[in-house]
Amino acid sequence: MFSKYENFYHKVVFYYTLAFAVYTLFGRFTWLHALVEYTINSYMYILAGLFGFLLFAFDFIFYRNYRKMKYYPLYLAFILCAAISSALNYKYGIRSNLTTLIWLCVQMILFTSMGHGFTRETYRRWLTYFFVISGSIWGFASLVSLYQYLFVRGYRIFMNSRWIRQSLVENRLFGVFIDPNLGAFVSFVVIWGMIYLMICYPKKPVRIAGVINCVIQTLYIVLSGSRSTEVCMIVSLSYALIYWLKCREKKKPVTQTVLRILRYLAVPILCFGIIWEGFSLLRTGISEVAYLLLPEIHSGTDELVRTDIEEDSSNNRIEIWKGYLYLMKDKPVFGVSPRNAWQYADTEHPESYLAEHHYDVHNAYVAVLACMGVVGFAILILIIGCILRAVLPRALSVETMNITYFIALQLILNIAVFIFFYPGIFFTNGIDTLLFWPAIGYVLQDIRPKNSSDK
C-alpha cells in the first residue's frame, strides 16, 4: 500500500535531516540561539524528535530499509540495552530517558539507513547543501568573533539559565559562540566542507569564497585555544597526508619498506609540530599585533595564553570521568541509565563529585560505559570493531577512493576523536550526530573495494 510513496519518503528524510542539521547550529551561535531559545526552541526539538521517530516507524514497519544496513542487529542491541538500563533505573527519571531512546532510534537507525541508501550523487548533493549553508552561517559568525577579538572587550550574557562568556574572556576567544570548543570544531568541519566544494565545483568564485572562509575559520580555531579541536586536526591531517603519500607512491613507488614506514611515522609528528607549536606561535604573533593596534583593549603577548589549565591540564575532565565511573560501581552491568546520572548521584551518592558539580560527562565513550554498563560498552566496542574491519582496507585504497567517500571518512574520524572530549552522538543530539551516522551508513554500503570513476 505504501510502496508507491517510498521515493517521496526518501525525499522527506533527505530534507528533514538537512533542515535539522542546519537548525542544530543555531544552538551554538548566541545571536541565533537568542532568537529561538525562549520562543520555539523546545518545541522544535520535540517536533523534530517525534517527526524523526515517525519516519523511523514508517521504515521499520513498511519499507525496512534498515535491514539492508551493515551490522544493524548491533545497533538494535545497543538501543535495547539503553532501554533495559532506563527500565532498571526508572525511579530516577523516565522522561529524559524516553526522549533519549527516541533519538537513539532516529540517529542510529533512520540517519544511518539514510546514508546507506544514498547514491554518491545524492550524498554529494546533501553535503553540498549542508556545507554551503553551514559555511555561510559559520563564516559570518567566525568573522564577527574575529572582529570582537580586535575591538570588543569580553562580556557575559545570561542564556540557558547561566552566564555565557562572549568575545575574549579568560585568554580565549569565545566570540559569539556558546562553547568555543564546539565552535572551533565546527570551524574545522567547515574547512573540510570548503575543500570539498572547491574540488567538486572548481569555479573561481567558489575557490575564492572557499579560501577566504578557510582562513577565517583557521584564525578562529587558533584564537579559541581549543585543544580538543587541535587534537582532531592533528589526527585528521595525519590521515590526509598518509593517504597523499600513498597516492604519490603509486606514481613513484618507494621500494624500501623501512623508508616507507618511517615516512608514515613522521607524518603525525610533523602535524603535531605544525598544529600544536605553530598555533602557539601564531597566537603570540596575533596578540602582539592586536596590542600594537589597540593597546587600550589588549594586554600583549600573554593575552592568549590559557591560565585555566595551569593547575589541571585536563581542565577537570579526568575528575569528571572518574566521577561518572564512580557511580558505575553500584550498577556495573547496565549502568545508571543514559540520561539520569545526575539524579542517581544526588539520590545515592550526595557526597560525590558529580552530585556536587553536575558536570556533563565530556566523553561519549565514558558516558556509554558508566550509563549503560559493561553490556552497553561491549556492544559499542563490537560496533566499532566491525566498522573498523570494514572501513580500514578502503581508507587507504588509492584505486577505489573518491572525494565524497574521503569526506565521509574525515567526518567519521574527526567526530570519533572529538567525542573523547565531548558528550555527543549517543545520548545527545547535535550537529555531530547528524554528520556522523549518515556518513557511517554511506561508507558501509560496500565493504569490499569497488572501482570508482570519481577520482
CSV table of C-alpha atoms in Angstrom, one decimal:
chain,number,residue,atom,x,y,z
A,1,MET,CA,0.0,0.0,0.0
A,2,PHE,CA,2.7,2.4,0.9
A,3,SER,CA,5.4,1.2,-1.5
A,4,LYS,CA,4.4,3.8,-4.2
A,5,TYR,CA,5.2,6.5,-1.7
A,6,GLU,CA,8.7,5.2,-0.9
A,7,ASN,CA,10.5,7.7,-3.2
A,8,PHE,CA,8.6,10.6,-1.5
A,9,TYR,CA,9.5,9.1,1.9
A,10,HIS,CA,13.2,9.2,1.0
A,11,LYS,CA,12.9,12.9,-0.1
A,12,VAL,CA,11.2,13.7,3.2
A,13,VAL,CA,14.1,12.1,5.1
A,14,PHE,CA,16.7,13.9,3.0
A,15,TYR,CA,15.3,17.4,3.7
A,16,TYR,CA,14.3,16.6,7.3
A,17,THR,CA,17.9,15.6,8.2
A,18,LEU,CA,19.3,18.6,6.2
A,19,ALA,CA,17.0,21.1,7.9
A,20,PHE,CA,17.6,19.7,11.4
A,21,ALA,CA,21.4,19.6,10.8
A,22,VAL,CA,21.3,23.3,10.0
A,23,TYR,CA,19.0,24.1,12.9
A,24,THR,CA,21.3,22.4,15.4
A,25,LEU,CA,23.9,25.1,14.5
A,26,PHE,CA,21.5,27.7,15.9
A,27,GLY,CA,22.1,26.4,19.4
A,28,ARG,CA,25.9,27.1,19.2
A,29,PHE,CA,25.7,30.7,17.8
A,30,THR,CA,24.4,33.0,20.6
A,31,TRP,CA,22.8,35.6,18.2
A,32,LEU,CA,20.7,32.9,16.5
A,33,HIS,CA,20.1,31.0,19.7
A,34,ALA,CA,18.7,34.1,21.4
A,35,LEU,CA,16.0,34.2,18.7
A,36,VAL,CA,14.7,30.7,19.4
A,37,GLU,CA,15.6,29.8,23.0
A,38,TYR,CA,12.6,31.2,24.8
A,39,THR,CA,10.2,31.0,21.8
A,40,ILE,CA,10.3,27.9,19.6
A,41,ASN,CA,13.4,26.0,20.5
A,42,SER,CA,12.0,23.4,22.9
A,43,TYR,CA,9.0,22.9,20.6
A,44,MET,CA,11.3,22.5,17.6
A,45,TYR,CA,13.3,19.7,19.3
A,46,ILE,CA,10.2,17.9,20.4
A,47,LEU,CA,8.6,18.1,17.0
A,48,ALA,CA,11.9,17.1,15.3
A,49,GLY,CA,12.2,14.1,17.6
A,50,LEU,CA,8.6,13.0,17.1
A,51,PHE,CA,8.7,13.5,13.4
A,52,GLY,CA,12.0,11.6,13.1
A,53,PHE,CA,10.6,8.8,15.2
A,54,LEU,CA,7.5,8.7,12.9
A,55,LEU,CA,9.8,8.4,9.9
A,56,PHE,CA,11.8,5.6,11.7
A,57,ALA,CA,8.5,3.8,12.4
A,58,PHE,CA,7.4,4.0,8.8
A,59,ASP,CA,10.6,2.4,7.7
A,60,PHE,CA,10.6,-0.1,10.5
A,61,ILE,CA,7.0,-1.3,9.6
A,62,PHE,CA,6.6,-0.7,5.9
A,63,TYR,CA,9.9,-0.3,4.0
A,64,ARG,CA,12.5,-1.9,6.2
A,65,ASN,CA,15.5,-0.2,4.7
A,66,TYR,CA,17.3,-0.6,8.0
A,67,ARG,CA,17.6,-4.3,7.3
A,68,LYS,CA,19.9,-3.5,4.3
A,69,MET,CA,22.4,-1.8,6.6
A,70,LYS,CA,25.6,-3.5,7.7
A,71,TYR,CA,25.5,-4.6,11.3
A,72,TYR,CA,22.0,-3.3,12.0
A,73,PRO,CA,21.4,-6.0,14.7
A,74,LEU,CA,24.2,-4.4,16.7
A,75,TYR,CA,22.5,-1.0,16.5
A,76,LEU,CA,19.2,-2.6,17.7
A,77,ALA,CA,21.1,-4.4,20.5
A,78,PHE,CA,22.6,-1.1,21.6
A,79,ILE,CA,19.2,0.6,21.7
A,80,LEU,CA,17.7,-2.4,23.6
A,81,CYS,CA,20.5,-2.2,26.2
A,82,ALA,CA,19.7,1.5,26.6
A,83,ALA,CA,16.1,0.6,27.1
A,84,ILE,CA,16.9,-2.0,29.7
A,85,SER,CA,19.2,0.4,31.6
A,86,SER,CA,16.4,3.0,31.6
A,87,ALA,CA,13.8,0.5,32.9
A,88,LEU,CA,16.1,-0.7,35.7
A,89,ASN,CA,16.7,2.9,36.8
A,90,TYR,CA,13.1,4.2,36.2
A,91,LYS,CA,12.8,5.7,39.7
A,92,TYR,CA,15.5,8.2,38.9
A,93,GLY,CA,13.5,9.6,36.0
A,94,ILE,CA,11.6,8.5,32.9
A,95,ARG,CA,11.0,11.4,30.6
A,96,SER,CA,14.6,12.2,29.7
A,97,ASN,CA,15.5,8.5,29.2
A,98,LEU,CA,12.4,8.0,27.0
A,99,THR,CA,13.5,11.0,24.9
A,100,THR,CA,17.0,9.6,24.6
A,101,LEU,CA,15.6,6.2,23.4
A,102,ILE,CA,13.5,8.0,20.7
A,103,TRP,CA,16.6,9.9,19.5
A,104,LEU,CA,18.7,6.8,19.5
A,105,CYS,CA,16.2,5.1,17.2
A,106,VAL,CA,16.2,8.2,14.9
A,107,GLN,CA,20.0,8.6,14.9
A,108,MET,CA,21.3,5.0,14.8
A,109,ILE,CA,18.6,3.6,12.5
A,110,LEU,CA,17.0,6.4,10.5
A,111,PHE,CA,20.1,8.5,9.9
A,112,THR,CA,22.4,5.5,9.2
A,113,SER,CA,19.9,3.8,6.9
A,114,MET,CA,19.5,7.1,5.0
A,115,GLY,CA,23.3,7.3,4.4
A,116,HIS,CA,23.3,3.6,3.5
A,117,GLY,CA,20.7,4.2,0.8
A,118,PHE,CA,22.5,7.3,-0.6
A,119,THR,CA,24.0,7.1,-4.1
A,120,ARG,CA,27.2,9.0,-4.5
A,121,GLU,CA,25.3,11.8,-6.3
A,122,THR,CA,22.6,12.0,-3.6
A,123,TYR,CA,25.1,12.2,-0.7
A,124,ARG,CA,27.2,14.7,-2.7
A,125,ARG,CA,24.0,16.9,-3.0
A,126,TRP,CA,23.3,16.5,0.7
A,127,LEU,CA,26.8,17.5,1.6
A,128,THR,CA,26.8,20.4,-0.8
A,129,TYR,CA,23.6,21.9,0.6
A,130,PHE,CA,24.9,21.5,4.2
A,131,PHE,CA,28.4,22.9,3.6
A,132,VAL,CA,27.0,25.9,1.6
A,133,ILE,CA,24.5,26.8,4.4
A,134,SER,CA,26.7,25.9,7.4
A,135,GLY,CA,29.7,27.6,5.7
A,136,SER,CA,27.8,30.8,5.3
A,137,ILE,CA,26.5,30.8,8.9
A,138,TRP,CA,29.8,29.9,10.4
A,139,GLY,CA,31.8,32.2,8.1
A,140,PHE,CA,29.7,35.1,9.3
A,141,ALA,CA,29.8,34.0,13.0
A,142,SER,CA,33.6,33.5,13.0
A,143,LEU,CA,34.2,36.8,11.2
A,144,VAL,CA,32.1,38.6,13.8
A,145,SER,CA,34.1,36.8,16.5
A,146,LEU,CA,37.4,37.9,15.0
A,147,TYR,CA,36.0,41.5,15.0
A,148,GLN,CA,35.1,41.1,18.6
A,149,TYR,CA,38.6,40.0,19.4
A,150,LEU,CA,40.1,43.1,18.0
A,151,PHE,CA,37.5,45.7,19.0
A,152,VAL,CA,35.2,44.4,21.8
A,153,ARG,CA,36.1,43.8,25.4
A,154,GLY,CA,35.0,40.5,26.9
A,155,TYR,CA,31.5,40.4,28.3
A,156,ARG,CA,28.8,38.0,29.5
A,157,ILE,CA,25.2,37.4,28.6
A,158,PHE,CA,22.6,35.5,30.5
A,159,MET,CA,21.3,32.5,28.5
A,160,ASN,CA,20.2,28.9,29.3
A,161,SER,CA,20.0,29.8,33.0
A,162,ARG,CA,23.7,30.7,33.1
A,163,TRP,CA,26.1,33.4,32.2
A,164,ILE,CA,27.7,32.8,28.8
A,165,ARG,CA,31.1,34.3,28.0
A,166,GLN,CA,31.5,36.3,24.8
A,167,SER,CA,34.4,37.9,22.9
A,168,LEU,CA,37.8,37.5,24.5
A,169,VAL,CA,37.4,36.1,28.1
A,170,GLU,CA,39.9,34.3,30.2
A,171,ASN,CA,42.5,34.3,27.5
A,172,ARG,CA,40.2,32.5,25.0
A,173,LEU,CA,38.2,33.9,22.1
A,174,PHE,CA,34.6,32.7,22.8
A,175,GLY,CA,33.4,35.1,20.1
A,176,VAL,CA,29.7,34.7,19.5
A,177,PHE,CA,29.6,31.0,20.3
A,178,ILE,CA,28.3,29.4,23.4
A,179,ASP,CA,31.1,26.9,23.6
A,180,PRO,CA,34.5,27.8,21.9
A,181,ASN,CA,35.4,24.0,21.7
A,182,LEU,CA,32.3,23.1,19.7
A,183,GLY,CA,32.6,26.4,17.8
A,184,ALA,CA,36.2,25.6,16.8
A,185,PHE,CA,35.3,22.0,15.9
A,186,VAL,CA,32.5,23.1,13.6
A,187,SER,CA,35.0,25.6,12.1
A,188,PHE,CA,37.3,22.7,11.2
A,189,VAL,CA,34.3,20.8,9.7
A,190,VAL,CA,33.6,23.9,7.6
A,191,ILE,CA,37.2,23.9,6.4
A,192,TRP,CA,36.8,20.4,5.1
A,193,GLY,CA,33.5,21.4,3.6
A,194,MET,CA,35.1,24.3,1.8
A,195,ILE,CA,37.8,22.0,0.4
A,196,TYR,CA,35.1,19.6,-0.7
A,197,LEU,CA,33.2,22.4,-2.5
A,198,MET,CA,36.3,23.7,-4.2
A,199,ILE,CA,37.2,20.2,-5.5
A,200,CYS,CA,33.6,19.4,-6.6
A,201,TYR,CA,32.9,22.8,-8.1
A,202,PRO,CA,36.2,24.1,-9.4
A,203,LYS,CA,35.0,27.6,-10.4
A,204,LYS,CA,36.8,30.8,-9.5
A,205,PRO,CA,34.1,32.3,-7.3
A,206,VAL,CA,33.8,29.1,-5.3
A,207,ARG,CA,37.5,28.9,-4.8
A,208,ILE,CA,37.8,32.5,-3.7
A,209,ALA,CA,35.0,32.2,-1.2
A,210,GLY,CA,36.3,28.8,0.0
A,211,VAL,CA,39.8,30.1,0.6
A,212,ILE,CA,38.6,33.2,2.4
A,213,ASN,CA,36.3,31.0,4.7
A,214,CYS,CA,39.1,28.6,5.4
A,215,VAL,CA,41.4,31.5,6.5
A,216,ILE,CA,38.6,32.9,8.8
A,217,GLN,CA,37.9,29.5,10.3
A,218,THR,CA,41.6,28.8,10.9
A,219,LEU,CA,42.1,32.1,12.7
A,220,TYR,CA,39.1,31.4,14.9
A,221,ILE,CA,40.4,28.0,15.8
A,222,VAL,CA,43.8,29.5,16.7
A,223,LEU,CA,42.3,32.2,18.9
A,224,SER,CA,39.8,29.9,20.6
A,225,GLY,CA,42.5,27.9,22.3
A,226,SER,CA,40.5,24.7,21.7
A,227,ARG,CA,42.9,21.8,22.4
A,228,SER,CA,40.3,19.2,21.6
A,229,THR,CA,40.0,20.7,18.1
A,230,GLU,CA,43.7,20.8,17.7
A,231,VAL,CA,43.9,17.1,18.5
A,232,CYS,CA,41.2,16.4,15.8
A,233,MET,CA,43.2,18.5,13.3
A,234,ILE,CA,46.4,16.5,14.1
A,235,VAL,CA,44.7,13.2,13.6
A,236,SER,CA,42.7,14.3,10.5
A,237,LEU,CA,45.6,15.9,8.7
A,238,SER,CA,47.8,12.9,9.5
A,239,TYR,CA,45.3,10.6,7.7
A,240,ALA,CA,45.1,13.0,4.8
A,241,LEU,CA,48.9,13.3,4.4
A,242,ILE,CA,49.4,9.5,4.7
A,243,TYR,CA,46.8,9.0,2.0
A,244,TRP,CA,48.6,11.6,-0.1
A,245,LEU,CA,51.8,9.7,0.3
A,246,LYS,CA,50.0,6.5,-0.8
A,247,CYS,CA,48.9,8.3,-3.9
A,248,ARG,CA,52.5,9.5,-4.6
A,249,GLU,CA,53.8,6.0,-4.1
A,250,LYS,CA,51.5,4.8,-6.8
A,251,LYS,CA,53.2,7.1,-9.3
A,252,LYS,CA,56.7,6.9,-7.9
A,253,PRO,CA,57.0,3.6,-5.8
A,254,VAL,CA,59.2,3.6,-2.7
A,255,THR,CA,60.9,0.2,-2.8
A,256,GLN,CA,62.4,0.2,0.7
A,257,THR,CA,59.8,-0.9,3.3
A,258,VAL,CA,61.7,0.7,6.2
A,259,LEU,CA,61.8,4.1,4.4
A,260,ARG,CA,58.1,3.9,3.7
A,261,ILE,CA,57.2,3.1,7.3
A,262,LEU,CA,59.5,5.9,8.6
A,263,ARG,CA,57.7,8.4,6.3
A,264,TYR,CA,54.3,7.3,7.7
A,265,LEU,CA,55.6,7.6,11.3
A,266,ALA,CA,57.0,11.0,10.6
A,267,VAL,CA,53.6,12.4,9.4
A,268,PRO,CA,51.8,12.7,12.8
A,269,ILE,CA,55.0,14.2,14.3
A,270,LEU,CA,55.0,16.8,11.6
A,271,CYS,CA,51.3,17.5,12.0
A,272,PHE,CA,51.8,17.9,15.8
A,273,GLY,CA,54.6,20.3,15.3
A,274,ILE,CA,52.7,22.4,12.8
A,275,ILE,CA,49.4,22.5,14.7
A,276,TRP,CA,50.5,22.4,18.4
A,277,GLU,CA,53.6,24.5,18.2
A,278,GLY,CA,52.6,26.5,15.1
A,279,PHE,CA,49.3,27.6,16.6
A,280,SER,CA,51.2,28.7,19.8
A,281,LEU,CA,53.5,31.0,17.7
A,282,LEU,CA,50.5,32.3,15.8
A,283,ARG,CA,48.7,33.2,19.0
A,284,THR,CA,51.8,35.1,20.2
A,285,GLY,CA,52.1,37.0,16.9
A,286,ILE,CA,48.4,37.9,16.7
A,287,SER,CA,48.3,39.1,20.3
A,288,GLU,CA,51.3,41.3,19.6
A,289,VAL,CA,49.6,42.8,16.5
A,290,ALA,CA,46.4,43.4,18.4
A,291,TYR,CA,48.3,45.1,21.2
A,292,LEU,CA,50.0,47.4,18.7
A,293,LEU,CA,46.7,48.3,17.1
A,294,LEU,CA,44.6,48.8,20.3
A,295,PRO,CA,46.7,48.8,23.5
A,296,GLU,CA,43.8,50.1,25.5
A,297,ILE,CA,41.9,46.8,24.9
A,298,HIS,CA,44.7,44.2,24.5
A,299,SER,CA,47.4,43.3,27.0
A,300,GLY,CA,50.3,41.9,24.9
A,301,THR,CA,51.9,38.5,24.2
A,302,ASP,CA,50.4,36.6,27.1
A,303,GLU,CA,46.9,37.6,26.2
A,304,LEU,CA,46.0,34.3,24.5
A,305,VAL,CA,47.9,32.0,26.9
A,306,ARG,CA,45.3,30.0,28.8
A,307,THR,CA,45.6,30.2,32.5
A,308,ASP,CA,42.6,28.0,33.4
A,309,ILE,CA,44.7,24.8,32.7
A,310,GLU,CA,47.8,25.7,34.7
A,311,GLU,CA,46.8,23.6,37.8
A,312,ASP,CA,44.9,20.9,35.9
A,313,SER,CA,45.9,20.3,32.3
A,314,SER,CA,42.7,18.2,31.7
A,315,ASN,CA,40.5,21.2,32.8
A,316,ASN,CA,38.7,18.9,35.3
A,317,ARG,CA,37.9,16.3,32.7
A,318,ILE,CA,39.7,13.5,34.5
A,319,GLU,CA,37.8,14.3,37.7
A,320,ILE,CA,34.6,14.3,35.8
A,321,TRP,CA,35.3,11.0,34.1
A,322,LYS,CA,36.2,9.5,37.5
A,323,GLY,CA,33.0,10.9,39.0
A,324,TYR,CA,30.9,9.1,36.4
A,325,LEU,CA,32.8,5.8,36.7
A,326,TYR,CA,32.5,6.0,40.5
A,327,LEU,CA,28.7,5.7,40.1
A,328,MET,CA,29.2,2.6,37.9
A,329,LYS,CA,30.5,0.5,40.7
A,330,ASP,CA,26.9,0.2,42.1
A,331,LYS,CA,25.5,-1.0,38.7
A,332,PRO,CA,28.3,-2.3,36.6
A,333,VAL,CA,26.1,-4.5,34.3
A,334,PHE,CA,23.7,-2.0,32.8
A,335,GLY,CA,24.8,1.3,34.3
A,336,VAL,CA,22.9,4.1,35.8
A,337,SER,CA,20.7,4.9,32.8
A,338,PRO,CA,21.5,7.0,29.7
A,339,ARG,CA,20.4,10.4,31.0
A,340,ASN,CA,19.8,10.3,34.8
A,341,ALA,CA,23.3,10.1,36.2
A,342,TRP,CA,22.9,13.4,38.0
A,343,GLN,CA,19.7,12.2,39.7
A,344,TYR,CA,21.3,8.9,40.6
A,345,ALA,CA,24.3,10.7,42.1
A,346,ASP,CA,22.0,13.1,44.0
A,347,THR,CA,20.0,10.3,45.5
A,348,GLU,CA,22.6,7.5,46.1
A,349,HIS,CA,25.8,9.5,46.5
A,350,PRO,CA,25.1,13.0,47.6
A,351,GLU,CA,28.7,13.5,48.7
A,352,SER,CA,30.1,12.6,45.3
A,353,TYR,CA,31.9,14.9,42.9
A,354,LEU,CA,29.1,14.6,40.3
A,355,ALA,CA,26.4,15.4,42.8
A,356,GLU,CA,28.3,18.5,43.9
A,357,HIS,CA,29.0,19.8,40.4
A,358,HIS,CA,26.5,18.3,37.9
A,359,TYR,CA,29.0,18.3,35.1
A,360,ASP,CA,28.3,16.8,31.7
A,361,VAL,CA,30.5,13.7,31.1
A,362,HIS,CA,32.7,15.3,28.3
A,363,ASN,CA,33.5,11.9,26.9
A,364,ALA,CA,30.9,9.9,24.9
A,365,TYR,CA,32.8,6.6,25.5
A,366,VAL,CA,32.9,7.1,29.2
A,367,ALA,CA,29.2,8.0,29.1
A,368,VAL,CA,28.3,4.6,27.5
A,369,LEU,CA,30.5,2.7,30.0
A,370,ALA,CA,29.1,4.5,33.1
A,371,CYS,CA,25.5,4.9,31.9
A,372,MET,CA,25.0,1.6,30.1
A,373,GLY,CA,27.4,-0.6,32.0
A,374,VAL,CA,29.8,-3.3,30.6
A,375,VAL,CA,27.0,-4.8,28.5
A,376,GLY,CA,26.4,-1.5,26.6
A,377,PHE,CA,30.1,-0.8,26.3
A,378,ALA,CA,30.8,-4.3,25.0
A,379,ILE,CA,28.2,-3.8,22.3
A,380,LEU,CA,29.8,-0.4,21.4
A,381,ILE,CA,33.3,-2.0,21.2
A,382,LEU,CA,31.8,-4.6,18.9
A,383,ILE,CA,30.2,-2.0,16.7
A,384,ILE,CA,33.5,-0.1,16.5
A,385,GLY,CA,35.4,-3.2,15.7
A,386,CYS,CA,33.0,-4.2,12.9
A,387,ILE,CA,33.2,-0.7,11.4
A,388,LEU,CA,37.0,-0.6,11.5
A,389,ARG,CA,37.3,-4.0,10.0
A,390,ALA,CA,35.0,-2.9,7.1
A,391,VAL,CA,36.5,0.6,6.5
A,392,LEU,CA,40.2,0.3,7.1
A,393,PRO,CA,41.0,-1.6,3.9
A,394,ARG,CA,39.2,1.0,1.9
A,395,ALA,CA,40.6,4.0,3.8
A,396,LEU,CA,44.0,3.9,2.0
A,397,SER,CA,42.9,2.4,-1.2
A,398,VAL,CA,44.1,4.7,-4.0
A,399,GLU,CA,42.2,2.8,-6.7
A,400,THR,CA,38.8,3.0,-5.1
A,401,MET,CA,38.8,6.3,-3.2
A,402,ASN,CA,36.7,9.3,-4.3
A,403,ILE,CA,36.3,12.7,-2.8
A,404,THR,CA,32.8,12.0,-1.4
A,405,TYR,CA,33.9,8.9,0.3
A,406,PHE,CA,37.0,10.6,1.6
A,407,ILE,CA,35.0,13.4,3.2
A,408,ALA,CA,32.6,10.9,4.8
A,409,LEU,CA,35.7,9.2,6.3
A,410,GLN,CA,37.0,12.5,7.6
A,411,LEU,CA,33.7,13.3,9.2
A,412,ILE,CA,33.7,10.0,11.0
A,413,LEU,CA,37.3,10.2,12.1
A,414,ASN,CA,37.0,13.8,13.4
A,415,ILE,CA,33.8,13.2,15.3
A,416,ALA,CA,35.1,9.9,16.7
A,417,VAL,CA,38.2,11.8,18.1
A,418,PHE,CA,36.2,14.9,19.2
A,419,ILE,CA,33.8,12.9,21.4
A,420,PHE,CA,36.7,11.8,23.5
A,421,PHE,CA,36.3,15.4,24.9
A,422,TYR,CA,32.6,15.9,24.2
A,423,PRO,CA,29.4,14.0,25.2
A,424,GLY,CA,27.9,13.7,21.7
A,425,ILE,CA,26.4,11.1,19.2
A,426,PHE,CA,24.8,8.7,21.7
A,427,PHE,CA,22.8,10.4,24.4
A,428,THR,CA,22.6,13.9,22.9
A,429,ASN,CA,21.5,15.2,19.5
A,430,GLY,CA,23.5,17.9,17.6
A,431,ILE,CA,25.5,18.6,14.5
A,432,ASP,CA,28.0,15.9,15.2
A,433,THR,CA,25.2,13.3,15.3
A,434,LEU,CA,23.7,14.5,12.1
A,435,LEU,CA,27.0,14.2,10.3
A,436,PHE,CA,28.3,11.0,11.9
A,437,TRP,CA,25.6,8.5,11.4
A,438,PRO,CA,24.7,9.2,7.7
A,439,ALA,CA,28.5,9.0,7.0
A,440,ILE,CA,28.6,5.6,8.7
A,441,GLY,CA,25.8,4.3,6.6
A,442,TYR,CA,27.4,5.7,3.4
A,443,VAL,CA,30.9,4.2,3.9
A,444,LEU,CA,29.5,0.8,4.9
A,445,GLN,CA,27.4,0.4,1.7
A,446,ASP,CA,30.0,-1.9,0.2
A,447,ILE,CA,32.8,-3.2,2.5
A,448,ARG,CA,34.7,-4.7,-0.5
A,449,PRO,CA,36.7,-2.4,-2.7
A,450,LYS,CA,35.0,-1.3,-5.9
A,451,ASN,CA,36.0,0.7,-9.0
A,452,SER,CA,35.2,4.3,-9.0
A,453,SER,CA,35.3,6.9,-11.8
A,454,ASP,CA,35.1,9.9,-9.3
A,455,LYS,CA,38.8,10.5,-8.7
